[in-house]
GROMACS .gro file of C-alpha atoms in nm:
model
  166
    1MET     CA    1  11.625   8.272   7.042
    2THR     CA    2  11.436   8.143   6.741
    3HIS     CA    3  11.212   8.364   6.531
    4GLN     CA    4  10.914   8.167   6.649
    5ALA     CA    5  10.997   8.236   7.015
    6ALA     CA    6  11.049   8.605   6.942
    7ARG     CA    7  10.714   8.625   6.763
    8HIS     CA    8  10.546   8.444   7.050
    9GLN     CA    9  10.674   8.700   7.303
   10ARG     CA   10  10.587   9.012   7.107
   11PRO     CA   11  10.209   9.008   7.175
   12GLN     CA   12  10.275   8.963   7.547
   13THR     CA   13  10.468   9.291   7.568
   14GLN     CA   14  10.201   9.500   7.398
   15HIS     CA   15   9.965   9.656   7.652
   16THR     CA   16   9.652   9.860   7.616
   17GLN     CA   17   9.595  10.160   7.836
   18GLN     CA   18   9.358   9.960   8.059
   19GLN     CA   19   9.593   9.666   8.111
   20PRO     CA   20   9.867   9.723   8.372
   21LYS     CA   21  10.223   9.657   8.254
   22THR     CA   22  10.369   9.354   8.433
   23VAL     CA   23  10.721   9.416   8.565
   24LEU     CA   24  10.779   9.110   8.786
   25GLU     CA   25  10.637   8.761   8.830
   26PHE     CA   26  10.723   8.484   9.074
   27PHE     CA   27  10.577   8.137   9.022
   28HIS     CA   28  10.581   7.863   9.287
   29LYS     CA   29  10.462   7.516   9.195
   30ALA     CA   30  10.365   7.292   9.489
   31SER     CA   31  10.240   7.002   9.277
   32GLU     CA   32  10.107   6.928   8.927
   33ASP     CA   33   9.771   7.089   9.000
   34ARG     CA   34   9.865   7.339   9.270
   35HIS     CA   35  10.062   7.662   9.230
   36LYS     CA   36  10.086   8.024   9.339
   37LYS     CA   37  10.190   8.329   9.145
   38LEU     CA   38  10.289   8.683   9.240
   39VAL     CA   39  10.246   8.951   8.975
   40LEU     CA   40  10.372   9.307   9.017
   41ALA     CA   41  10.237   9.552   8.760
   42VAL     CA   42  10.253   9.927   8.705
   43SER     CA   43   9.918  10.100   8.749
   44GLU     CA   44   9.801  10.389   8.532
   45ARG     CA   45   9.801  10.617   8.837
   46GLY     CA   46  10.174  10.584   8.903
   47GLY     CA   47  10.163  10.316   9.170
   48VAL     CA   48  10.174   9.941   9.143
   49ILE     CA   49   9.931   9.654   9.163
   50LEU     CA   50  10.038   9.350   9.360
   51ARG     CA   51   9.834   9.044   9.262
   52LEU     CA   52   9.855   8.704   9.426
   53ILE     CA   53   9.701   8.410   9.243
   54GLU     CA   54   9.645   8.066   9.388
   55ARG     CA   55   9.537   7.771   9.177
   56GLU     CA   56   9.440   7.428   9.304
   57GLY     CA   57   9.298   7.183   9.054
   58GLU     CA   58   9.037   7.364   8.848
   59GLY     CA   59   8.978   7.632   9.113
   60GLN     CA   60   9.161   7.962   9.114
   61LYS     CA   61   9.145   8.266   9.336
   62SER     CA   62   9.312   8.599   9.296
   63VAL     CA   63   9.354   8.895   9.530
   64ALA     CA   64   9.496   9.229   9.416
   65PHE     CA   65   9.622   9.525   9.618
   66ALA     CA   66   9.689   9.866   9.462
   67LEU     CA   67   9.976  10.057   9.621
   68ASN     CA   68  10.005  10.429   9.556
   69ARG     CA   69  10.349  10.581   9.504
   70THR     CA   70  10.397  10.661   9.875
   71GLU     CA   71  10.301  10.305   9.977
   72LEU     CA   72  10.528  10.165   9.705
   73ILE     CA   73  10.825  10.357   9.846
   74SER     CA   74  10.736  10.258  10.202
   75LEU     CA   75  10.707   9.889  10.111
   76ALA     CA   76  11.041   9.889   9.929
   77ARG     CA   77  11.225  10.070  10.208
   78GLU     CA   78  11.078   9.872  10.497
   79VAL     CA   79  11.159   9.539  10.332
   80GLU     CA   80  11.505   9.663  10.234
   81PHE     CA   81  11.575   9.786  10.590
   82TYR     CA   82  11.469   9.446  10.725
   83LEU     CA   83  11.691   9.259  10.477
   84MET     CA   84  11.985   9.482  10.573
   85GLY     CA   85  11.926   9.412  10.942
   86VAL     CA   86  11.849   9.776  11.021
   87VAL     CA   87  11.489   9.710  11.130
   88LYS     CA   88  11.364   9.424  11.346
   89PRO     CA   89  11.010   9.297  11.282
   90THR     CA   90  10.746   9.361  11.547
   91PRO     CA   91  10.473   9.113  11.636
   92ASN     CA   92  10.131   9.189  11.491
   93VAL     CA   93   9.797   9.121  11.666
   94SER     CA   94   9.839   8.748  11.595
   95GLY     CA   95  10.193   8.750  11.734
   96ARG     CA   96  10.364   8.697  11.396
   97PRO     CA   97  10.674   8.909  11.326
   98THR     CA   98  10.568   9.182  11.082
   99ILE     CA   99  10.766   9.435  10.883
  100VAL     CA  100  10.486   9.648  10.740
  101GLU     CA  101  10.107   9.650  10.691
  102PHE     CA  102   9.882   9.841  10.456
  103PHE     CA  103   9.506   9.864  10.500
  104HIS     CA  104   9.253  10.001  10.252
  105TYR     CA  105   8.887  10.037  10.346
  106ASN     CA  106   8.599  10.148  10.124
  107GLU     CA  107   8.331  10.301  10.346
  108THR     CA  108   8.072  10.293  10.070
  109SER     CA  109   8.091   9.920  10.005
  110GLY     CA  110   8.228   9.807  10.341
  111GLN     CA  111   8.504   9.619  10.159
  112TYR     CA  112   8.863   9.613  10.280
  113LYS     CA  113   9.200   9.490  10.163
  114LYS     CA  114   9.502   9.430  10.381
  115LEU     CA  115   9.862   9.360  10.281
  116THR     CA  116  10.096   9.236  10.553
  117VAL     CA  117  10.462   9.148  10.513
  118GLU     CA  118  10.558   8.885  10.772
  119VAL     CA  119  10.897   8.732  10.847
  120PHE     CA  120  11.020   8.372  10.863
  121GLU     CA  121  11.306   8.263  11.088
  122ASP     CA  122  11.521   8.177  10.782
  123GLY     CA  123  11.508   8.537  10.657
  124GLY     CA  124  11.235   8.479  10.400
  125LEU     CA  125  10.914   8.678  10.383
  126ALA     CA  126  10.545   8.607  10.352
  127LEU     CA  127  10.320   8.845  10.163
  128VAL     CA  128   9.978   8.802  10.320
  129LEU     CA  129   9.699   8.955  10.115
  130ARG     CA  130   9.343   8.952  10.247
  131GLU     CA  131   9.021   9.106  10.128
  132GLY     CA  132   8.672   9.095  10.264
  133GLU     CA  133   8.385   9.270  10.427
  134LYS     CA  134   8.357   9.368  10.791
  135GLY     CA  135   8.196   9.087  10.990
  136ARG     CA  136   8.267   8.817  10.730
  137ILE     CA  137   8.552   8.571  10.693
  138PRO     CA  138   8.812   8.725  10.463
  139ASP     CA  139   8.951   8.567  10.150
  140GLY     CA  140   9.327   8.560  10.144
  141ILE     CA  141   9.642   8.427   9.988
  142VAL     CA  142   9.986   8.388  10.144
  143PHE     CA  143  10.286   8.400   9.911
  144SER     CA  144  10.623   8.303  10.057
  145LEU     CA  145  10.939   8.467   9.925
  146SER     CA  146  11.287   8.332   9.982
  147ARG     CA  147  11.550   8.585  10.086
  148PRO     CA  148  11.687   8.610   9.727
  149GLU     CA  149  11.333   8.661   9.591
  150ALA     CA  150  11.270   8.931   9.854
  151ILE     CA  151  11.590   9.108   9.748
  152HIS     CA  152  11.480   9.089   9.382
  153LEU     CA  153  11.137   9.231   9.476
  154VAL     CA  154  11.300   9.524   9.658
  155GLU     CA  155  11.521   9.597   9.357
  156GLU     CA  156  11.220   9.602   9.123
  157LEU     CA  157  11.025   9.827   9.363
  158ARG     CA  158  11.322  10.063   9.389
  159LEU     CA  159  11.350  10.085   9.010
  160LEU     CA  160  10.980  10.163   8.992
  161PHE     CA  161  10.983  10.446   9.244
  162GLN     CA  162  11.302  10.591   9.093
  163GLY     CA  163  11.123  10.596   8.758
  164ARG     CA  164  11.375  10.375   8.577
  165ARG     CA  165  11.149  10.073   8.524
  166VAL     CA  166  10.836  10.220   8.374
   0.00000   0.00000   0.00000
């Protein structure tokens, strides 16, 4: 690694107390002007923030979901059990095979966020992240993970809840 590359990386690793520390990123490029990104970051409260970003042309949307420590452990274990073949997915309301769902609702604002982990026939996963307000069409992003990417995600989640990654 050149000195220039090392200097270029140094500012990216410095984080303020308000900025979550990124521990994992996946980037999928569909075309020159269209891509999706998954960012997993440690929150100040001991959980993680899962952010999905979708960019098409000049437009970009982003949806984030904060998982507390208990949800973090549950997500890691449910996905791991699926990948090991211990747990079979069950159809959700839409009939899609689902491993786990998390739902957060703010009664004051009427806003909700929902994270669903769905399964593909080839063993890959889809992280479906939606946010919205009751009675309105939700905004959402779907991020597909190959089986190797899903395994990598589980390993990172496990390191986080075991306290070895922070």
